[in-house]
mmCIF file of C-alpha atoms in Angstrom:
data_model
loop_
_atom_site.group_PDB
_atom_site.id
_atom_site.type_symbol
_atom_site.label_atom_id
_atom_site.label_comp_id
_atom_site.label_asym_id
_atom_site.label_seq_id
_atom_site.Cartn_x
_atom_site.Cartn_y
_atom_site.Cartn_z
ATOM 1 C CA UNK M 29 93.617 125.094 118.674
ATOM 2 C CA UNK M 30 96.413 123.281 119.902
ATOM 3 C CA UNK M 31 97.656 121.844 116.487
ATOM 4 C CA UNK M 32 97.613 125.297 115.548
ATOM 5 C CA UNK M 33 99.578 126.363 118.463
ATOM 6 C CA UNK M 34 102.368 123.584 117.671
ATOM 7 C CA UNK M 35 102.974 124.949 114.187
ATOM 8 C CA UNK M 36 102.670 128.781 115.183
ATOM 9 C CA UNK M 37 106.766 128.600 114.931
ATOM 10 C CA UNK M 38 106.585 127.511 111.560
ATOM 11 C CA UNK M 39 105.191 130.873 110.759
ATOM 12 C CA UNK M 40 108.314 133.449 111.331
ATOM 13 C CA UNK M 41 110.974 131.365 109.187
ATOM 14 C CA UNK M 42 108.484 131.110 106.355
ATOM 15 C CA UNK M 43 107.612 134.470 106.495
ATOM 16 C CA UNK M 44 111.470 135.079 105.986
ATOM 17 C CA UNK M 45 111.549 132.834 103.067
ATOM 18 C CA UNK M 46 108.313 134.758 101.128
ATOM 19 C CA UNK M 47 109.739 137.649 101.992
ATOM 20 C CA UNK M 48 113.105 136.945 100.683
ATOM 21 C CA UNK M 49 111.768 135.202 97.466
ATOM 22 C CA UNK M 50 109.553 138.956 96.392
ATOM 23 C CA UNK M 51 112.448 140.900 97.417
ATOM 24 C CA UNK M 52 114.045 140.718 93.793
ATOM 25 C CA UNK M 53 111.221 141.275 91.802
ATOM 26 C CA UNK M 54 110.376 144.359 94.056
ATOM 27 C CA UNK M 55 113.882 145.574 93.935
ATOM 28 C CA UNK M 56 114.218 145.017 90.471
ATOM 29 C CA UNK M 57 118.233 143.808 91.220
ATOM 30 C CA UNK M 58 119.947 140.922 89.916
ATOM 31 C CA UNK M 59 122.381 141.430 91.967
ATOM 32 C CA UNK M 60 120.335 141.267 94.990
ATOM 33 C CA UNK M 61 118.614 137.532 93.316
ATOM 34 C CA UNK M 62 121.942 136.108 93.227
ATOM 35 C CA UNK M 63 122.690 137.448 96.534
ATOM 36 C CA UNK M 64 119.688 135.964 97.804
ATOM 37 C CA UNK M 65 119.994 133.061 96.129
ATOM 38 C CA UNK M 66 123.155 132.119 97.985
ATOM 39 C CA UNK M 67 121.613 132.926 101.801
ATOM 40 C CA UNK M 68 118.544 130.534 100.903
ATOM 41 C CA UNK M 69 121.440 127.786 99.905
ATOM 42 C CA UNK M 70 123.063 127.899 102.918
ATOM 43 C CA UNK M 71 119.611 127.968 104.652
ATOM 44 C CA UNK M 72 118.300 124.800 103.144
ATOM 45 C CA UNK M 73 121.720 123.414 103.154
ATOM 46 C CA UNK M 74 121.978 124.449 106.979
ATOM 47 C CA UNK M 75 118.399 123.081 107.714
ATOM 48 C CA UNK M 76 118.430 119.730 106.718
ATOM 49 C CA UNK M 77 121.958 119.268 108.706
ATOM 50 C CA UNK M 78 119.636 120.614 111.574
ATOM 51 C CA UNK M 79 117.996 117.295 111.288
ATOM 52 C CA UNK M 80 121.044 115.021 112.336
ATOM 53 C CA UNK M 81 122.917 117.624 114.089
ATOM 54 C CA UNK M 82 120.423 119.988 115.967
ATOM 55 C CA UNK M 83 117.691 117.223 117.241
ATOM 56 C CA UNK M 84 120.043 113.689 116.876
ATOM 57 C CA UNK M 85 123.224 114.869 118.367
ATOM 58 C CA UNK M 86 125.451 113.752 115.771
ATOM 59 C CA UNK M 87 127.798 115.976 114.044
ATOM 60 C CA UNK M 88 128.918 115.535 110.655
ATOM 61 C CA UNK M 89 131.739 117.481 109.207
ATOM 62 C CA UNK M 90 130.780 115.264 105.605
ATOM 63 C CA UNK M 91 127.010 116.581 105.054
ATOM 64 C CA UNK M 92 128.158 117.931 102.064
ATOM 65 C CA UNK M 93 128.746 114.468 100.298
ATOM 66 C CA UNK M 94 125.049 114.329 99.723
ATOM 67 C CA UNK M 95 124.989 117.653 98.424
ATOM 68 C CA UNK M 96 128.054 116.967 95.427
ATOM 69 C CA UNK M 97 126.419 113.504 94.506
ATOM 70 C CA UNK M 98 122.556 114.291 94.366
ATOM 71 C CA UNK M 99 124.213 117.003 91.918
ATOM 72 C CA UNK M 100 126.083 115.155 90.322
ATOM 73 C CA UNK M 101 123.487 112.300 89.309
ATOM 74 C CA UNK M 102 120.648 114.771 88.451
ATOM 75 C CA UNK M 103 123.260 116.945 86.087
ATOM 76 C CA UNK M 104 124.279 113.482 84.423
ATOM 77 C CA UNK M 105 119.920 112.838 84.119
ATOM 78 C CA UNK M 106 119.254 116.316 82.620
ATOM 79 C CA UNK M 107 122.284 116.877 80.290
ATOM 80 C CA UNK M 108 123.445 113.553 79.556
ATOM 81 C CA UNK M 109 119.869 111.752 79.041
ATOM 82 C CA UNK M 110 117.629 114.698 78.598
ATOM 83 C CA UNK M 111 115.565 114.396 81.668
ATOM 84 C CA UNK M 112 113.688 117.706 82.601
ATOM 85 C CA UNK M 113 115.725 119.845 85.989
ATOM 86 C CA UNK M 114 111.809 119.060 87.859
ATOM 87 C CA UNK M 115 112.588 115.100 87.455
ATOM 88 C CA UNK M 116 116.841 115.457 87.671
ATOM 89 C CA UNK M 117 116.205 116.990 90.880
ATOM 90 C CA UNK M 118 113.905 114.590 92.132
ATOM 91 C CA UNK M 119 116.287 111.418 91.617
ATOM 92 C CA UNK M 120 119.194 113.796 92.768
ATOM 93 C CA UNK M 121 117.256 113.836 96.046
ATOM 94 C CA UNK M 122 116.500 110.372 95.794
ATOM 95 C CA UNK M 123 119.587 109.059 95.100
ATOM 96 C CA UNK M 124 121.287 111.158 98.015
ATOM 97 C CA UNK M 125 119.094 109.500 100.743
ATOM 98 C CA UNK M 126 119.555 105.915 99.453
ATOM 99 C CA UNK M 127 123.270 106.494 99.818
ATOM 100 C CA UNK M 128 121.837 107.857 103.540
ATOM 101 C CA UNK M 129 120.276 104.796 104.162
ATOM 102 C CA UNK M 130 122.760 102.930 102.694
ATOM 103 C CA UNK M 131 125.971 104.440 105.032
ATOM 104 C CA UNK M 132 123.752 105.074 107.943
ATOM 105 C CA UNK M 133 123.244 101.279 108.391
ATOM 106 C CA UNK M 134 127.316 101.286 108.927
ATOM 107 C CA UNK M 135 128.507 104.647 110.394
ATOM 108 C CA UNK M 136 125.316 105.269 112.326
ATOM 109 C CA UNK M 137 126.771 102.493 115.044
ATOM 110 C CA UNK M 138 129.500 104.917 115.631
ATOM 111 C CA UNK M 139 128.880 107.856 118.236
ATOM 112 C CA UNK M 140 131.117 110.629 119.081
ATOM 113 C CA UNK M 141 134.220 111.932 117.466
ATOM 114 C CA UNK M 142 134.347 108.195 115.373
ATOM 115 C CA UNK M 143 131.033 109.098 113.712
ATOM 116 C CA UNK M 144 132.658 112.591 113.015
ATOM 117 C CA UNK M 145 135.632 111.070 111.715
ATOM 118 C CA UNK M 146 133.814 108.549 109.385
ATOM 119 C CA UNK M 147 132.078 111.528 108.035
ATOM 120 C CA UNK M 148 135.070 113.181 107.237
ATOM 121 C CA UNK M 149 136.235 110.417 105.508
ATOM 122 C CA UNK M 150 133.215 109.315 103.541
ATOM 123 C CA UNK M 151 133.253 112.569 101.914
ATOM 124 C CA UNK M 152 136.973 112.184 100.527
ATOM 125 C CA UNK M 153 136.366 108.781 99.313
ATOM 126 C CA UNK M 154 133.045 110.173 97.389
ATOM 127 C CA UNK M 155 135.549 113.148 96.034
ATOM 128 C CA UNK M 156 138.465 110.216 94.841
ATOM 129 C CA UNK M 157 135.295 107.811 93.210
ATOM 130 C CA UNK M 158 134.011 110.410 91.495
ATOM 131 C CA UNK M 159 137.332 111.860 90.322
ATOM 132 C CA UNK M 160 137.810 108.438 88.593
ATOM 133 C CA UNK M 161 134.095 108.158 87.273
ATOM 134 C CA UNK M 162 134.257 108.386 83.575
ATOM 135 C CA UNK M 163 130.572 108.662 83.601
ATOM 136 C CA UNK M 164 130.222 111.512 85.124
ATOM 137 C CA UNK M 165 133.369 113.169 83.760
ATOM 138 C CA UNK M 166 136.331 112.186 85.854
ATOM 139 C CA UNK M 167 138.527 115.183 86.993
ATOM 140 C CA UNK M 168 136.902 117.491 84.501
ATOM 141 C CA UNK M 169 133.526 116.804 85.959
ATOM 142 C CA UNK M 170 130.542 117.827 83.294
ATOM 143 C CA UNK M 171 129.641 121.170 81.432
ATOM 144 C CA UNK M 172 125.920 121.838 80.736
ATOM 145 C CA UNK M 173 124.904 121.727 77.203
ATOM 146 C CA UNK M 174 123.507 125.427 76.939
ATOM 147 C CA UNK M 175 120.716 124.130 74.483
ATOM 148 C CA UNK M 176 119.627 122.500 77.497
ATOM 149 C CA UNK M 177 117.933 126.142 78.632
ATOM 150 C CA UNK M 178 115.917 126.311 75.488
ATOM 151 C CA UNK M 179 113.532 124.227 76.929
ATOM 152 C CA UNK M 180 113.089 126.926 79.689
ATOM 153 C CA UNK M 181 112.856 130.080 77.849
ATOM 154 C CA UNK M 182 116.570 130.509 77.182
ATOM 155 C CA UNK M 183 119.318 130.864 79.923
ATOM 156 C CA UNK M 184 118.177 134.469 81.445
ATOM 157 C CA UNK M 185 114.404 132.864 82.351
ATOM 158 C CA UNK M 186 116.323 129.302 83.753
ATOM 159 C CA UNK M 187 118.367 131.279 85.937
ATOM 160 C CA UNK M 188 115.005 133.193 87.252
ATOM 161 C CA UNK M 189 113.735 130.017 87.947
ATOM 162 C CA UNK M 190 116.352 128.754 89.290
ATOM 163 C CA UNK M 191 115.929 131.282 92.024
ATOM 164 C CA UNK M 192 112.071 130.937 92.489
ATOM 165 C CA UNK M 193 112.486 126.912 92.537
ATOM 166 C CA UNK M 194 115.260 127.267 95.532
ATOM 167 C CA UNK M 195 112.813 129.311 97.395
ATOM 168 C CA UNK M 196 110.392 126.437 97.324
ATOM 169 C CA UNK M 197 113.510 124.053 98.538
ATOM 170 C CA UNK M 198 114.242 126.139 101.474
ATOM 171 C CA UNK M 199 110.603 126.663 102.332
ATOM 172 C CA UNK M 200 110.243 122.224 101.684
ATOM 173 C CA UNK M 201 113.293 122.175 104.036
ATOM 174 C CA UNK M 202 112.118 124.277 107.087
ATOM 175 C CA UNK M 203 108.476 122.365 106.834
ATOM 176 C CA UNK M 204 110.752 118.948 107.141
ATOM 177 C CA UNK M 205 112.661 120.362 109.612
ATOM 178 C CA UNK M 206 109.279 121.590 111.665
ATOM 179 C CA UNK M 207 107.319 118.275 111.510
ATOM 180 C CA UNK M 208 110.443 116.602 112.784
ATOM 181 C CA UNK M 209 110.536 118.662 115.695
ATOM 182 C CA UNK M 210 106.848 118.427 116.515
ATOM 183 C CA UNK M 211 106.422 114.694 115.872
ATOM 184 C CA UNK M 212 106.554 111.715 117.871
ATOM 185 C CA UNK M 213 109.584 110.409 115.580
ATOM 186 C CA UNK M 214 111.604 113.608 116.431
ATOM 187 C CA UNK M 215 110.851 113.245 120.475
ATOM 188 C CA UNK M 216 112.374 110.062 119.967
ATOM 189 C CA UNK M 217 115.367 111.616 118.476
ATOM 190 C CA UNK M 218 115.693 114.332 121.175
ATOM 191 C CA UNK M 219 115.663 111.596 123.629
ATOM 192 C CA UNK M 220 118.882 110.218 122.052
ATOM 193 C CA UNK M 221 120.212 113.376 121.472
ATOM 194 C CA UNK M 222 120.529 114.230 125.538
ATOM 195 C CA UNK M 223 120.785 109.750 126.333
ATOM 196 C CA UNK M 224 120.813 107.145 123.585
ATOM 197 C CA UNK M 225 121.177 104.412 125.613
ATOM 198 C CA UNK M 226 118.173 106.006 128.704
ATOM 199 C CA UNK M 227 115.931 106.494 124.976
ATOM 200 C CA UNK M 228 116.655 103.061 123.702
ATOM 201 C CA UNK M 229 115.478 101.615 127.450
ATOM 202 C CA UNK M 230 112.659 104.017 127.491
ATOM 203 C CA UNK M 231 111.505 102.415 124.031
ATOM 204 C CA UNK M 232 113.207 104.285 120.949
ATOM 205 C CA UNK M 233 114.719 102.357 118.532
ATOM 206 C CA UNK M 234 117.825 104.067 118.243
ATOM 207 C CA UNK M 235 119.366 102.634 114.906
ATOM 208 C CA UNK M 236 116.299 102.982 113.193
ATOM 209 C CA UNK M 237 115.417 106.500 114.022
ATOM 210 C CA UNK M 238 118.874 107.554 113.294
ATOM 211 C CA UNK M 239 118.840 105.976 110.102
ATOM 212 C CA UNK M 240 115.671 107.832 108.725
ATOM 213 C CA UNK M 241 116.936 111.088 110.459
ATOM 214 C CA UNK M 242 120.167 110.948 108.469
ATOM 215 C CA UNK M 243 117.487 110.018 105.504
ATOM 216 C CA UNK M 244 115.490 112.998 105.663
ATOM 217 C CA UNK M 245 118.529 115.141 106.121
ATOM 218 C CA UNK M 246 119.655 113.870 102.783
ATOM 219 C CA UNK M 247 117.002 114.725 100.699
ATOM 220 C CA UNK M 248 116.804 118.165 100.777
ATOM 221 C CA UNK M 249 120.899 118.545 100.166
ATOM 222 C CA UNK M 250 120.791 116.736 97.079
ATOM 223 C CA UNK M 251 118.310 118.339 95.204
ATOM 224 C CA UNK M 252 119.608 121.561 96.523
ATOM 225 C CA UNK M 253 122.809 120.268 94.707
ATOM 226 C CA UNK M 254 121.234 119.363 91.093
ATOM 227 C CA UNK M 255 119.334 122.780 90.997
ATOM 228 C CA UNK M 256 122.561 124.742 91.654
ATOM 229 C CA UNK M 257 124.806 123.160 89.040
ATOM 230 C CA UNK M 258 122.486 123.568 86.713
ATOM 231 C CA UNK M 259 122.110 126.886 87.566
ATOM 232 C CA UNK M 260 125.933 127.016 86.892
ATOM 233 C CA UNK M 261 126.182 124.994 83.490
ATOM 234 C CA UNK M 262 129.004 122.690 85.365
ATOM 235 C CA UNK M 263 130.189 120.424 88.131
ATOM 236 C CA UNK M 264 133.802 119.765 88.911
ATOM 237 C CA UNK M 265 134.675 117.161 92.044
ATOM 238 C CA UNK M 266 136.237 119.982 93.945
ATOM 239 C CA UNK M 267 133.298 122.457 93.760
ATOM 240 C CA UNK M 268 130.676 119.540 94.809
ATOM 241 C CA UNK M 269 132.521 117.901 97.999
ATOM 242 C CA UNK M 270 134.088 120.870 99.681
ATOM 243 C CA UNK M 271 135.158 120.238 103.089
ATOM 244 C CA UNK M 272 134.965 123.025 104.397
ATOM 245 C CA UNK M 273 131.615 123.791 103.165
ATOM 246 C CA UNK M 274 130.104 120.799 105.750
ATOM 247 C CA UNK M 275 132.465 123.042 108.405
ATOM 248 C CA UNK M 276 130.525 126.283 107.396
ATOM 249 C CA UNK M 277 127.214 124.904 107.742
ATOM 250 C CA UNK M 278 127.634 123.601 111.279
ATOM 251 C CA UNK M 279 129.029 126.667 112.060
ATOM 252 C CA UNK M 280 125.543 128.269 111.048
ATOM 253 C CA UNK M 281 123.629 125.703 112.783
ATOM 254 C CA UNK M 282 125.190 126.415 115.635
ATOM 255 C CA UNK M 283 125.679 129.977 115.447
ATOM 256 C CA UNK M 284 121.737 130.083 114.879
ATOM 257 C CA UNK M 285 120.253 127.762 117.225
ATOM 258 C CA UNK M 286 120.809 123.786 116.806
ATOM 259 C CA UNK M 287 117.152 121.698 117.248
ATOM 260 C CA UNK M 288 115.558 124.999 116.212
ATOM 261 C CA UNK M 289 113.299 125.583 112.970
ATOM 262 C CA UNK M 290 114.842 129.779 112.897
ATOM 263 C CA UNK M 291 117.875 128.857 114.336
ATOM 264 C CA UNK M 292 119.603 127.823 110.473
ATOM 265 C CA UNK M 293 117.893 130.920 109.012
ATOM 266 C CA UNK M 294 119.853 133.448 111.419
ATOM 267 C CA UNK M 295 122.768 131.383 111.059
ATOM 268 C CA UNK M 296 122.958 131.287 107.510
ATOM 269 C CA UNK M 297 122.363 135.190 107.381
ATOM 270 C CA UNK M 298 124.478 136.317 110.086
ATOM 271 C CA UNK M 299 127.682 133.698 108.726
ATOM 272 C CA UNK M 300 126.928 134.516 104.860
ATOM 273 C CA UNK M 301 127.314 138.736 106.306
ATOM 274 C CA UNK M 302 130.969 137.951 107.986
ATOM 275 C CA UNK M 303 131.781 135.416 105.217
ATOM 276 C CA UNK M 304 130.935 138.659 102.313
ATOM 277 C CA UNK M 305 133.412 140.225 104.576
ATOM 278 C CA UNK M 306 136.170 137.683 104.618
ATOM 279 C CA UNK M 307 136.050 137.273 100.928
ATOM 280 C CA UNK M 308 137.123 141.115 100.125
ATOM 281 C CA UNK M 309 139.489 141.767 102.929
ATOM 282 C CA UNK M 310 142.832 141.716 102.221
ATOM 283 C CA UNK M 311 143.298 140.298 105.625
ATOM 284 C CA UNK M 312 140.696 137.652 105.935
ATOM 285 C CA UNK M 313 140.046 136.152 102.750
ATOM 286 C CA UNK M 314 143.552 133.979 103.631
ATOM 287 C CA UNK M 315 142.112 132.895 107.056
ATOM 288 C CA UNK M 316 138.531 133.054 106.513
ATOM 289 C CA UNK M 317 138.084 128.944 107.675
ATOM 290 C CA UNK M 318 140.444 129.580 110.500
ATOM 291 C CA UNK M 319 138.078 132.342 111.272
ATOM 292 C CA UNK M 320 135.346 129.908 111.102
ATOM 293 C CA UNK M 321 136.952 127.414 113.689
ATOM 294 C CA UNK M 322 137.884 130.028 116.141
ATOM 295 C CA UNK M 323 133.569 131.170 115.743
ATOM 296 C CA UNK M 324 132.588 127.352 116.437
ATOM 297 C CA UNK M 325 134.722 127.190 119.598
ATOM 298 C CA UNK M 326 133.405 130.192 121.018
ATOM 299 C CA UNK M 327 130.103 129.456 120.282
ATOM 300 C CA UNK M 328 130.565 125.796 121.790
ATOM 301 C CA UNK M 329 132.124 127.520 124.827
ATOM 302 C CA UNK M 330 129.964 130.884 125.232
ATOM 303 C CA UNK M 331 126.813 130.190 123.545
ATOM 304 C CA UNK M 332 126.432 126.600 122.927
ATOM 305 C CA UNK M 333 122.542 126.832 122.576
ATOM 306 C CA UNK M 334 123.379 129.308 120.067
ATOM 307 C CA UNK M 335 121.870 132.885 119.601
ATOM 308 C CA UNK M 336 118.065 131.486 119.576
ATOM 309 C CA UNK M 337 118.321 129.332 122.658
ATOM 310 C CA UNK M 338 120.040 132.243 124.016
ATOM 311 C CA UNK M 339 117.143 134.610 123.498
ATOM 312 C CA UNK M 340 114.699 131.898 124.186
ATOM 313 C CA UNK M 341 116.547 131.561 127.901
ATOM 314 C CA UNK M 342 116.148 135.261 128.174
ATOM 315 C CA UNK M 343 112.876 136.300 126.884
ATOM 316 C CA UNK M 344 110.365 133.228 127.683
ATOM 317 C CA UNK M 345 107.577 135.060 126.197
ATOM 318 C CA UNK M 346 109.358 134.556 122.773
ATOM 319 C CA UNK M 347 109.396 130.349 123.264
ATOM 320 C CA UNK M 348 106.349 129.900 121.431
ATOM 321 C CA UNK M 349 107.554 132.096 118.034
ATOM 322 C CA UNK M 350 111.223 131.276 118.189
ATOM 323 C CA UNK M 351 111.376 127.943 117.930
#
């Protein structure tokens, strides 16, 4: 009964997910698929920087790096050696948490605004290597082969699946994002969230557990990354290791709830709403990051446990569902 209990908060953000996935098919919209499509991208995006951000502390403004090169090695395994998008987005996921491991040995000793920093500036050295990687196209980046979506039924059923397949991702990234919030390993990572050095005296071995956190958030991102440029036929350096887009998804982290399992989904929805509205106002669409960075400030200021924590504060009895 009480394992049951922990996982009851589970329950709500996959219900979202199902929910969201059947929508299309009942509606009968494309339009409302590719809609959808984007919200459970930012979601799984959003939910795997959860993982560092919401239950380690540590913000990183380059999350998106693993995002542009998991999707950039799994495009280069399906189109350039024929590998199918089921095992391209496997190594893209792979390869996007050994590059975790790999900088999270180094950066990882940083805290603060330097680990912030280092972020920032991992992701513009990823942009510059890439933008002189013959392999994998240079400036140009690399265009799908369309006879590549043969294989699935032709491009109309690979861009259904695409959809259904992303689902799965999001629903994969909220059950990550659960166990690490109920498990011993992600206690130990709340403890260094509110004291790293009181968590490393108390037992928790801080490099280690912030290694594997910045692991798991990884994964997720970078086969999130393969699945959508194939969706789109191409990659371009620009269009995979967007700055801002690591600014927009700790703006919906926060916005949501950081540390929470729902928090991502409602921060994903609510900042994909305003950001549809940006993008088609003649007065926004200029501003629309400066719009973002005035949100995070007042959400750091007003609301800092974001709109979940806020209603969890406020309505106990809802503790146990909105988690």
């Amino acid at each position: 009964m009480k394992n049951w209990r922990n996982h009851l908060g589970l329950v709500l953000p996959l219900l979202v997910i199902i929910g969201m996935a059947i929508w299309p098919s009942l509606s009968g919209s494309v339009s409302n698929r590719e809609s959808i499509f984007t919200i459970l991208k930012a979601i799984a995006l959003a939910s795997s920087l959860n993982i560092l951000l919401g239950y380690t502390g540590y913000v990183s403004f380059g999350h998106i790096v693993f995002y542009g090169f998991g999707g950039y090695v799994g495009l280069y395994l399906v189109n350039g050696l024929g590998w199918s998008i089921w095992t391209g987005m496997l190594m893209g996921g792979v390869a996007s948490a050994i590059l975790a491991f790999i900088l999270g040995k180094a950066i990882l000793r940083l805290r603060g605004a330097y680990f912030a920093l280092a972020t920032i500036g991992i992701n513009e050295a990823m942009k510059a290597f890439v933008n002189n990687f013959d392999l994998f196209g240079g400036p140009i980046g690399m265009t799908l082969n369309f006879s590549v979506y043969k294989s699935y039924g032709g491009a109309a059923q690979a861009l259904n699946m695409a959809f259904y397949i992303m689902a799965g991702l999001t629903a994969i990234a909220l059950v990550i994002s659960h166990l690490v919030r109920t498990s011993k390993f992600g206690l130990g990572l709340q403890a260094i969230r509110e004291d790293e050095d009181a968590a490393e005296v108390m037992g928790v071995i801080a490099p280690n557990a912030k290694t594997w956190a910045y692991v798991l958030s990884a994964l997720i991102p970078g086969m999130v990354g393969v699945l959508f440029f194939f969706k789109n036929g191409n990659v371009e350096p620009h269009v995979a290791f967007p700055l801002h887009a690591s600014i927009e998804l700790l703006v919906m982290v926060m916005l949501g709830g950081q540390g929470t399992v729902l928090g991502p989904i409602l921060g994903a929805f609510a900042y994909q709403g305003m950001r549809g509205y940006f993008v088609t106002s003649d007065f926004f669409k200029n501003i629309q990051l400066s719009v973002s960075g005035v949100l995070l400030l007042l959400i750091v200021l007003f609301i800092p446990a974001g709109a979940i924590g806020w209603l969890r504060n406020r309505v106990p009895v809802l503790r146990r569902v909105l988690q």
